[in-house]
């Protein structure tokens, strides 16, 4: 199922977005509610807290006196660590139970205020951040929640910064506008991205590719690549030895198609095959019809005809809002080394970069009017011959 992480600073209106998503059919899992549930009267969580922190953390009715507990852990790292060691596993267990109980076709939205602080973003297929400037949030907390201004500022300062939240955001939802604006944006997001993403994920289908368009370089490409790489590391674990941003979007200043290329390096093809399900669940279904790169002459194969040397496994993103290709290649194979070499050569050589851009423009023209596989094929027929001639030049650059 599709797992969405939802977060935002205090006063940003995260609950408004969660309600809009629930109205559209999302399964909402509220981490704050779970955190209260696992320490309710009669639970093992509350018993464990009393055992560690004492009975004076209980209110007269036997429930948890949260201010009393907060006073015991405030400023005490060891006490806070002990508190987290009790509550976090219980929250995680209950969260897993709720996710498992959701129907397979669900879009599960995990409402997590401390998603950034707890490093949970890479566990999600997509992260939504409700974004509002600090002063507006403080005004809302004071005006509508009755929070003292100094307290509001202190609470916000204790959370992740706006910059830290934006760094993990696949989608920024601006909630600083008029009433109803963010709900309309959520509806568009649901229809155009979340529903197709869930369908693709469930059926193991790559997001649909349209016409090939070369666009100006986007300064956000490196950060977007790193967000995907963080998810890939979670999926791969120790099976991958490295994961790199490759291809045209990894070359600074180079216009390119708005598709990220990433490379996972593994020990052998058996390891590549073992990642198929995990990568699919992370949002990158396998393309079993693509199993190799086009061979090029190498010292191992001067004629450039040994296709086995260029074997790989290929996955593509299921997210229609962020197209990406994931190449899984064997460490030390020609394809694995060549991809990194071409990226670094183009980044360093202005003339080569300009030459390659001309080839890309010619490929774009050749693919005009086509979409999907037909467009890619037409484009590659122009591009691949240039790569064959570029390989020895890149090697010469590398050796100096």
Short mmCIF file of C-alpha atoms in Angstrom, two decimals:
data_model
loop_
_atom_site.label_atom_id
_atom_site.label_comp_id
_atom_site.label_asym_id
_atom_site.label_seq_id
_atom_site.Cartn_x
_atom_site.Cartn_y
_atom_site.Cartn_z
CA UNK A 1 0.00 0.00 0.00
CA UNK A 2 1.02 3.60 -0.44
CA UNK A 3 2.47 5.14 2.75
CA UNK A 4 2.38 8.91 3.02
CA UNK A 5 4.14 10.83 5.78
CA UNK A 6 2.36 14.03 6.81
CA UNK A 7 4.06 16.62 8.97
CA UNK A 8 4.33 20.34 9.64
CA UNK A 9 5.24 22.76 12.40
CA UNK A 10 2.90 23.73 15.23
CA UNK A 11 0.12 25.95 13.95
CA UNK A 12 0.67 25.08 10.29
CA UNK A 13 -2.71 23.39 9.92
CA UNK A 14 -1.66 19.78 9.57
CA UNK A 15 -4.96 18.61 11.01
CA UNK A 16 -6.79 20.51 8.27
CA UNK A 17 -4.85 18.60 5.62
CA UNK A 18 -5.34 15.29 7.43
CA UNK A 19 -9.10 15.87 7.56
CA UNK A 20 -9.18 16.72 3.84
CA UNK A 21 -7.28 13.53 3.03
CA UNK A 22 -9.60 11.48 5.25
CA UNK A 23 -12.62 12.91 3.45
CA UNK A 24 -11.09 11.76 0.17
CA UNK A 25 -10.68 8.21 1.47
CA UNK A 26 -7.23 8.07 3.04
CA UNK A 27 -6.60 5.91 6.10
CA UNK A 28 -5.24 8.33 8.71
CA UNK A 29 -2.88 7.03 11.38
CA UNK A 30 -2.36 9.76 13.98
CA UNK A 31 0.86 9.26 15.93
CA UNK A 32 -0.21 11.65 18.69
CA UNK A 33 -3.37 9.63 19.31
CA UNK A 34 -1.37 6.41 19.33
CA UNK A 35 1.14 7.90 21.76
CA UNK A 36 -1.75 8.61 24.15
CA UNK A 37 -3.37 5.24 23.55
CA UNK A 38 -0.29 3.20 24.50
CA UNK A 39 -0.03 4.90 27.93
CA UNK A 40 -3.74 4.96 28.75
CA UNK A 41 -4.87 3.55 32.14
CA UNK A 42 -4.48 -0.22 32.28
CA UNK A 43 -1.83 -0.45 29.56
CA UNK A 44 1.60 -2.00 29.83
CA UNK A 45 3.02 1.33 28.69
CA UNK A 46 1.64 3.25 31.67
CA UNK A 47 2.72 0.50 34.07
CA UNK A 48 6.26 0.66 32.70
CA UNK A 49 6.37 4.45 33.09
CA UNK A 50 5.19 4.24 36.71
CA UNK A 51 7.81 1.61 37.46
CA UNK A 52 10.60 3.83 36.11
CA UNK A 53 9.44 7.34 37.05
CA UNK A 54 7.27 6.74 40.10
CA UNK A 55 3.57 6.84 40.97
CA UNK A 56 3.63 10.62 41.25
CA UNK A 57 3.34 10.82 37.44
CA UNK A 58 -0.28 9.66 37.81
CA UNK A 59 -3.26 11.99 38.05
CA UNK A 60 -5.99 11.45 40.65
CA UNK A 61 -8.05 9.38 38.19
CA UNK A 62 -5.13 7.04 37.46
CA UNK A 63 -4.31 8.52 34.07
CA UNK A 64 -0.90 9.85 33.08
CA UNK A 65 -0.18 13.33 34.39
CA UNK A 66 1.76 14.54 31.38
CA UNK A 67 3.08 17.78 32.94
CA UNK A 68 4.39 15.77 35.90
CA UNK A 69 6.18 13.35 33.58
CA UNK A 70 7.52 16.21 31.48
CA UNK A 71 8.98 17.81 34.59
CA UNK A 72 10.91 14.63 35.37
CA UNK A 73 12.50 14.31 31.92
CA UNK A 74 13.00 17.99 31.09
CA UNK A 75 16.70 18.70 30.67
CA UNK A 76 17.64 15.10 31.52
CA UNK A 77 18.88 13.26 28.45
CA UNK A 78 19.09 9.91 30.24
CA UNK A 79 15.52 10.18 31.52
CA UNK A 80 14.24 11.22 28.11
CA UNK A 81 16.06 8.28 26.50
CA UNK A 82 14.45 5.92 29.00
CA UNK A 83 11.03 7.42 28.27
CA UNK A 84 11.55 6.95 24.54
CA UNK A 85 12.76 3.38 25.03
CA UNK A 86 9.42 2.58 26.65
CA UNK A 87 7.01 4.48 24.43
CA UNK A 88 8.59 4.34 20.96
CA UNK A 89 8.44 0.52 20.57
CA UNK A 90 4.82 0.55 21.72
CA UNK A 91 3.92 3.30 19.27
CA UNK A 92 5.76 1.46 16.50
CA UNK A 93 3.98 -1.82 17.27
CA UNK A 94 0.55 -0.19 17.30
CA UNK A 95 1.30 1.72 14.11
CA UNK A 96 2.31 -1.52 12.38
CA UNK A 97 -0.93 -3.14 13.52
CA UNK A 98 -3.01 -0.32 12.07
CA UNK A 99 -1.12 -0.38 8.78
CA UNK A 100 -1.55 -4.16 8.53
CA UNK A 101 -5.29 -3.80 9.15
CA UNK A 102 -5.76 -1.31 6.30
CA UNK A 103 -7.08 -2.71 2.98
CA UNK A 104 -4.34 -3.47 0.41
CA UNK A 105 -5.50 -0.68 -1.92
CA UNK A 106 -5.35 1.94 0.84
CA UNK A 107 -3.55 5.23 0.80
CA UNK A 108 -2.24 5.31 4.36
CA UNK A 109 -1.37 8.75 5.72
CA UNK A 110 0.79 8.74 8.84
CA UNK A 111 0.28 12.02 10.67
CA UNK A 112 3.61 12.46 12.48
CA UNK A 113 4.49 15.84 14.03
CA UNK A 114 8.08 14.73 14.71
CA UNK A 115 8.63 12.93 11.41
CA UNK A 116 11.74 14.99 10.65
CA UNK A 117 13.10 14.94 14.18
CA UNK A 118 12.84 11.14 14.35
CA UNK A 119 14.31 10.54 10.88
CA UNK A 120 11.22 8.76 9.54
CA UNK A 121 11.00 10.38 6.09
CA UNK A 122 12.89 7.62 4.20
CA UNK A 123 10.38 5.03 5.46
CA UNK A 124 7.58 6.69 3.50
CA UNK A 125 6.74 6.48 -0.19
CA UNK A 126 6.04 10.21 -0.14
CA UNK A 127 6.30 13.03 2.41
CA UNK A 128 3.82 15.92 2.57
CA UNK A 129 4.82 19.00 4.55
CA UNK A 130 2.28 21.64 5.49
CA UNK A 131 4.20 24.89 5.13
CA UNK A 132 3.40 28.22 6.79
CA UNK A 133 5.83 30.92 7.90
CA UNK A 134 6.67 31.08 11.61
CA UNK A 135 5.02 34.42 12.38
CA UNK A 136 1.71 33.30 10.90
CA UNK A 137 1.87 30.08 12.90
CA UNK A 138 2.57 31.96 16.13
CA UNK A 139 -0.36 34.28 15.43
CA UNK A 140 -2.66 31.29 14.93
CA UNK A 141 -1.49 29.59 18.11
CA UNK A 142 -2.04 32.74 20.16
CA UNK A 143 -5.29 33.82 18.49
CA UNK A 144 -7.09 30.54 18.03
CA UNK A 145 -5.55 28.15 20.57
CA UNK A 146 -4.92 30.56 23.41
CA UNK A 147 -1.23 29.70 23.66
CA UNK A 148 1.01 32.28 25.31
CA UNK A 149 3.24 33.88 22.68
CA UNK A 150 6.49 33.15 24.52
CA UNK A 151 5.40 29.54 24.98
CA UNK A 152 4.48 29.28 21.29
CA UNK A 153 7.89 30.56 20.24
CA UNK A 154 9.65 28.18 22.63
CA UNK A 155 7.70 25.18 21.35
CA UNK A 156 8.38 26.05 17.72
CA UNK A 157 12.08 26.57 18.45
CA UNK A 158 12.24 23.07 19.95
CA UNK A 159 10.95 21.52 16.71
CA UNK A 160 12.70 21.01 13.39
CA UNK A 161 13.29 24.16 11.39
CA UNK A 162 11.27 25.04 8.31
CA UNK A 163 14.40 24.37 6.23
CA UNK A 164 14.79 20.89 7.71
CA UNK A 165 11.17 20.02 6.96
CA UNK A 166 11.38 21.36 3.42
CA UNK A 167 14.49 19.25 2.83
CA UNK A 168 12.48 16.01 3.25
CA UNK A 169 9.32 17.27 1.52
CA UNK A 170 8.26 15.66 -1.72
CA UNK A 171 5.25 17.96 -1.63
CA UNK A 172 4.99 21.35 0.09
CA UNK A 173 1.40 22.34 0.86
CA UNK A 174 1.15 26.09 1.40
CA UNK A 175 -1.50 26.71 4.05
CA UNK A 176 -1.04 30.46 4.33
CA UNK A 177 -3.87 31.33 1.95
CA UNK A 178 -7.58 31.86 2.30
CA UNK A 179 -9.84 29.19 3.85
CA UNK A 180 -10.44 26.33 1.43
CA UNK A 181 -7.32 26.90 -0.66
CA UNK A 182 -5.23 24.14 0.87
CA UNK A 183 -8.18 21.70 0.71
CA UNK A 184 -8.45 22.38 -3.03
CA UNK A 185 -4.73 21.73 -3.41
CA UNK A 186 -5.05 18.47 -1.47
CA UNK A 187 -7.88 17.39 -3.79
CA UNK A 188 -5.70 18.02 -6.86
CA UNK A 189 -2.81 16.16 -5.27
CA UNK A 190 -5.08 13.21 -4.45
CA UNK A 191 -6.50 12.97 -7.97
CA UNK A 192 -3.40 13.67 -10.02
CA UNK A 193 -0.68 12.03 -7.95
CA UNK A 194 -1.69 9.95 -4.93
CA UNK A 195 -4.38 7.79 -6.53
CA UNK A 196 -2.28 7.00 -9.64
CA UNK A 197 0.77 6.37 -7.43
CA UNK A 198 -1.18 3.87 -5.31
CA UNK A 199 -2.51 2.08 -8.39
CA UNK A 200 0.96 1.87 -9.92
CA UNK A 201 2.47 0.64 -6.67
CA UNK A 202 -0.17 -2.04 -6.20
CA UNK A 203 0.10 -3.32 -9.79
CA UNK A 204 3.90 -3.02 -10.07
CA UNK A 205 3.61 -0.47 -12.87
CA UNK A 206 5.98 2.35 -13.71
CA UNK A 207 4.55 5.85 -13.91
CA UNK A 208 3.51 6.74 -17.45
CA UNK A 209 6.15 8.47 -19.55
CA UNK A 210 5.05 11.20 -21.91
CA UNK A 211 6.88 13.06 -24.65
CA UNK A 212 10.61 13.71 -24.24
CA UNK A 213 11.29 17.32 -23.35
CA UNK A 214 14.70 18.76 -22.56
CA UNK A 215 14.24 21.40 -19.85
CA UNK A 216 16.61 23.89 -18.20
CA UNK A 217 18.67 22.52 -15.31
CA UNK A 218 16.70 22.47 -12.07
CA UNK A 219 18.63 23.38 -8.89
CA UNK A 220 16.31 21.05 -6.96
CA UNK A 221 17.41 17.92 -8.85
CA UNK A 222 20.29 17.03 -6.47
CA UNK A 223 18.08 17.36 -3.38
CA UNK A 224 15.28 15.36 -4.98
CA UNK A 225 17.77 12.66 -5.90
CA UNK A 226 19.03 12.49 -2.33
CA UNK A 227 15.49 12.02 -1.00
CA UNK A 228 15.01 9.05 -3.32
CA UNK A 229 18.45 7.69 -2.47
CA UNK A 230 17.54 7.74 1.24
CA UNK A 231 14.49 5.55 0.46
CA UNK A 232 16.59 3.23 -1.68
CA UNK A 233 19.08 2.73 1.16
CA UNK A 234 16.23 1.64 3.43
CA UNK A 235 15.05 -0.82 0.77
CA UNK A 236 18.53 -2.15 -0.03
CA UNK A 237 20.08 -2.33 3.42
CA UNK A 238 23.52 -3.92 3.30
CA UNK A 239 22.91 -5.43 -0.15
CA UNK A 240 24.00 -2.17 -1.81
CA UNK A 241 27.59 -0.98 -1.55
CA UNK A 242 26.80 2.48 -2.89
CA UNK A 243 23.91 4.46 -4.41
CA UNK A 244 24.65 7.37 -6.74
CA UNK A 245 22.86 10.13 -8.58
CA UNK A 246 23.90 9.64 -12.21
CA UNK A 247 22.80 10.71 -15.67
CA UNK A 248 22.16 14.15 -17.05
CA UNK A 249 20.39 15.55 -13.98
CA UNK A 250 23.58 14.84 -11.98
CA UNK A 251 25.67 17.09 -14.25
CA UNK A 252 25.57 20.69 -12.96
CA UNK A 253 24.23 23.18 -15.48
CA UNK A 254 23.19 20.61 -18.08
CA UNK A 255 19.65 20.85 -19.52
CA UNK A 256 18.01 17.45 -19.37
CA UNK A 257 14.79 15.51 -19.38
CA UNK A 258 13.11 15.91 -15.98
CA UNK A 259 13.80 12.29 -15.02
CA UNK A 260 16.26 11.40 -12.27
CA UNK A 261 18.68 8.52 -12.86
CA UNK A 262 20.06 6.64 -9.88
CA UNK A 263 22.50 3.73 -9.69
CA UNK A 264 22.57 1.02 -7.04
CA UNK A 265 25.85 -0.91 -6.92
CA UNK A 266 25.69 -4.53 -5.74
CA UNK A 267 28.05 -7.50 -5.57
CA UNK A 268 26.43 -9.59 -8.30
CA UNK A 269 23.23 -10.08 -10.29
CA UNK A 270 21.85 -12.46 -7.66
CA UNK A 271 22.01 -9.59 -5.20
CA UNK A 272 20.32 -7.34 -7.77
CA UNK A 273 17.50 -9.87 -8.17
CA UNK A 274 17.08 -10.17 -4.40
CA UNK A 275 16.15 -6.47 -4.25
CA UNK A 276 13.22 -6.74 -6.64
CA UNK A 277 10.40 -6.88 -4.08
CA UNK A 278 11.94 -4.39 -1.65
CA UNK A 279 12.50 -1.82 -4.38
CA UNK A 280 8.97 -2.38 -5.65
CA UNK A 281 7.52 -1.76 -2.19
CA UNK A 282 9.63 1.39 -1.89
CA UNK A 283 7.94 2.72 -5.03
CA UNK A 284 10.27 1.49 -7.79
CA UNK A 285 8.80 -1.52 -9.63
CA UNK A 286 11.06 -3.66 -11.79
CA UNK A 287 11.09 -3.50 -15.59
CA UNK A 288 11.84 -7.16 -16.45
CA UNK A 289 12.02 -6.31 -20.16
CA UNK A 290 15.22 -4.30 -19.64
CA UNK A 291 18.19 -6.39 -18.50
CA UNK A 292 21.27 -4.74 -19.99
CA UNK A 293 22.91 -1.61 -21.31
CA UNK A 294 24.11 -1.25 -24.89
CA UNK A 295 27.60 -2.83 -25.05
CA UNK A 296 30.58 -0.59 -25.80
CA UNK A 297 34.22 -1.51 -26.51
CA UNK A 298 36.26 -2.10 -23.37
CA UNK A 299 39.63 -3.65 -22.54
CA UNK A 300 37.72 -6.78 -21.53
CA UNK A 301 35.82 -6.84 -24.83
CA UNK A 302 37.49 -4.68 -27.54
CA UNK A 303 34.79 -5.51 -30.07
CA UNK A 304 32.00 -4.41 -27.73
CA UNK A 305 29.80 -7.44 -28.38
CA UNK A 306 29.78 -9.26 -25.02
CA UNK A 307 26.31 -8.38 -23.75
CA UNK A 308 26.81 -10.32 -20.50
CA UNK A 309 29.33 -7.71 -19.34
CA UNK A 310 26.61 -5.06 -19.56
CA UNK A 311 23.86 -6.89 -17.67
CA UNK A 312 21.85 -4.98 -15.09
CA UNK A 313 18.44 -4.81 -13.46
CA UNK A 314 16.21 -1.82 -14.12
CA UNK A 315 13.46 -0.24 -12.02
CA UNK A 316 11.37 2.88 -12.52
CA UNK A 317 9.42 5.08 -10.16
CA UNK A 318 5.69 4.46 -9.74
CA UNK A 319 5.20 8.08 -8.68
CA UNK A 320 3.77 10.18 -11.53
CA UNK A 321 4.97 13.31 -9.76
CA UNK A 322 8.65 12.35 -9.76
CA UNK A 323 9.84 10.21 -12.64
CA UNK A 324 13.03 8.30 -11.92
CA UNK A 325 15.07 5.42 -13.32
CA UNK A 326 16.97 3.07 -11.00
CA UNK A 327 19.78 1.05 -12.54
CA UNK A 328 21.09 -1.85 -10.44
CA UNK A 329 24.58 -2.75 -11.64
CA UNK A 330 27.37 -5.03 -10.46
CA UNK A 331 30.38 -3.41 -8.81
CA UNK A 332 33.26 -3.08 -11.26
CA UNK A 333 31.18 -3.97 -14.31
CA UNK A 334 31.70 -1.79 -17.41
CA UNK A 335 28.24 -0.27 -17.11
CA UNK A 336 28.70 0.62 -13.45
CA UNK A 337 32.08 2.26 -14.03
CA UNK A 338 31.12 3.93 -17.31
CA UNK A 339 28.06 5.63 -15.86
CA UNK A 340 30.08 7.29 -13.09
CA UNK A 341 32.89 8.20 -15.47
CA UNK A 342 30.61 9.91 -18.01
CA UNK A 343 28.91 11.89 -15.24
CA UNK A 344 32.22 13.12 -13.85
CA UNK A 345 33.72 13.85 -17.29
CA UNK A 346 30.73 15.89 -18.42
CA UNK A 347 30.74 17.77 -15.12
CA UNK A 348 34.40 18.71 -15.64
CA UNK A 349 34.58 19.31 -19.41
CA UNK A 350 32.63 22.31 -20.72
CA UNK A 351 33.16 21.43 -24.40
CA UNK A 352 32.02 17.83 -23.91
CA UNK A 353 28.97 19.05 -22.05
CA UNK A 354 28.03 21.42 -24.89
CA UNK A 355 28.55 18.66 -27.44
CA UNK A 356 26.37 16.28 -25.47
CA UNK A 357 23.64 18.90 -25.16
CA UNK A 358 23.56 19.21 -28.96
CA UNK A 359 23.10 15.43 -29.16
CA UNK A 360 20.30 15.61 -26.61
CA UNK A 361 18.56 18.30 -28.63
CA UNK A 362 18.82 16.14 -31.74
CA UNK A 363 17.38 13.20 -29.82
CA UNK A 364 14.51 15.36 -28.61
CA UNK A 365 13.75 16.34 -32.21
CA UNK A 366 13.86 12.71 -33.32
CA UNK A 367 11.35 11.77 -30.60
CA UNK A 368 8.98 14.66 -31.33
CA UNK A 369 5.36 13.55 -31.53
CA UNK A 370 6.08 10.24 -29.77
CA UNK A 371 5.46 9.13 -26.19
CA UNK A 372 6.46 6.28 -23.88
CA UNK A 373 8.64 3.48 -25.25
CA UNK A 374 8.51 4.80 -28.81
CA UNK A 375 9.85 8.20 -27.72
CA UNK A 376 12.61 6.62 -25.62
CA UNK A 377 13.66 4.35 -28.47
CA UNK A 378 13.85 7.22 -30.97
CA UNK A 379 15.83 9.32 -28.53
CA UNK A 380 18.29 6.53 -27.71
CA UNK A 381 18.98 5.84 -31.39
CA UNK A 382 20.49 9.32 -31.55
CA UNK A 383 22.16 9.29 -28.15
CA UNK A 384 23.77 5.83 -27.99
CA UNK A 385 26.19 6.25 -30.94
CA UNK A 386 27.56 9.37 -29.27
CA UNK A 387 28.10 7.47 -26.01
CA UNK A 388 30.15 4.85 -27.89
CA UNK A 389 32.52 7.51 -29.20
CA UNK A 390 32.56 9.39 -25.89
CA UNK A 391 33.73 6.40 -23.88
CA UNK A 392 37.39 6.40 -24.98
CA UNK A 393 37.55 10.20 -24.66
CA UNK A 394 36.25 9.99 -21.10
CA UNK A 395 38.80 7.29 -20.31
CA UNK A 396 41.56 9.49 -21.71
CA UNK A 397 40.34 12.37 -19.52
CA UNK A 398 40.32 10.07 -16.49
CA UNK A 399 43.87 8.86 -17.00
CA UNK A 400 45.10 12.39 -17.67
#
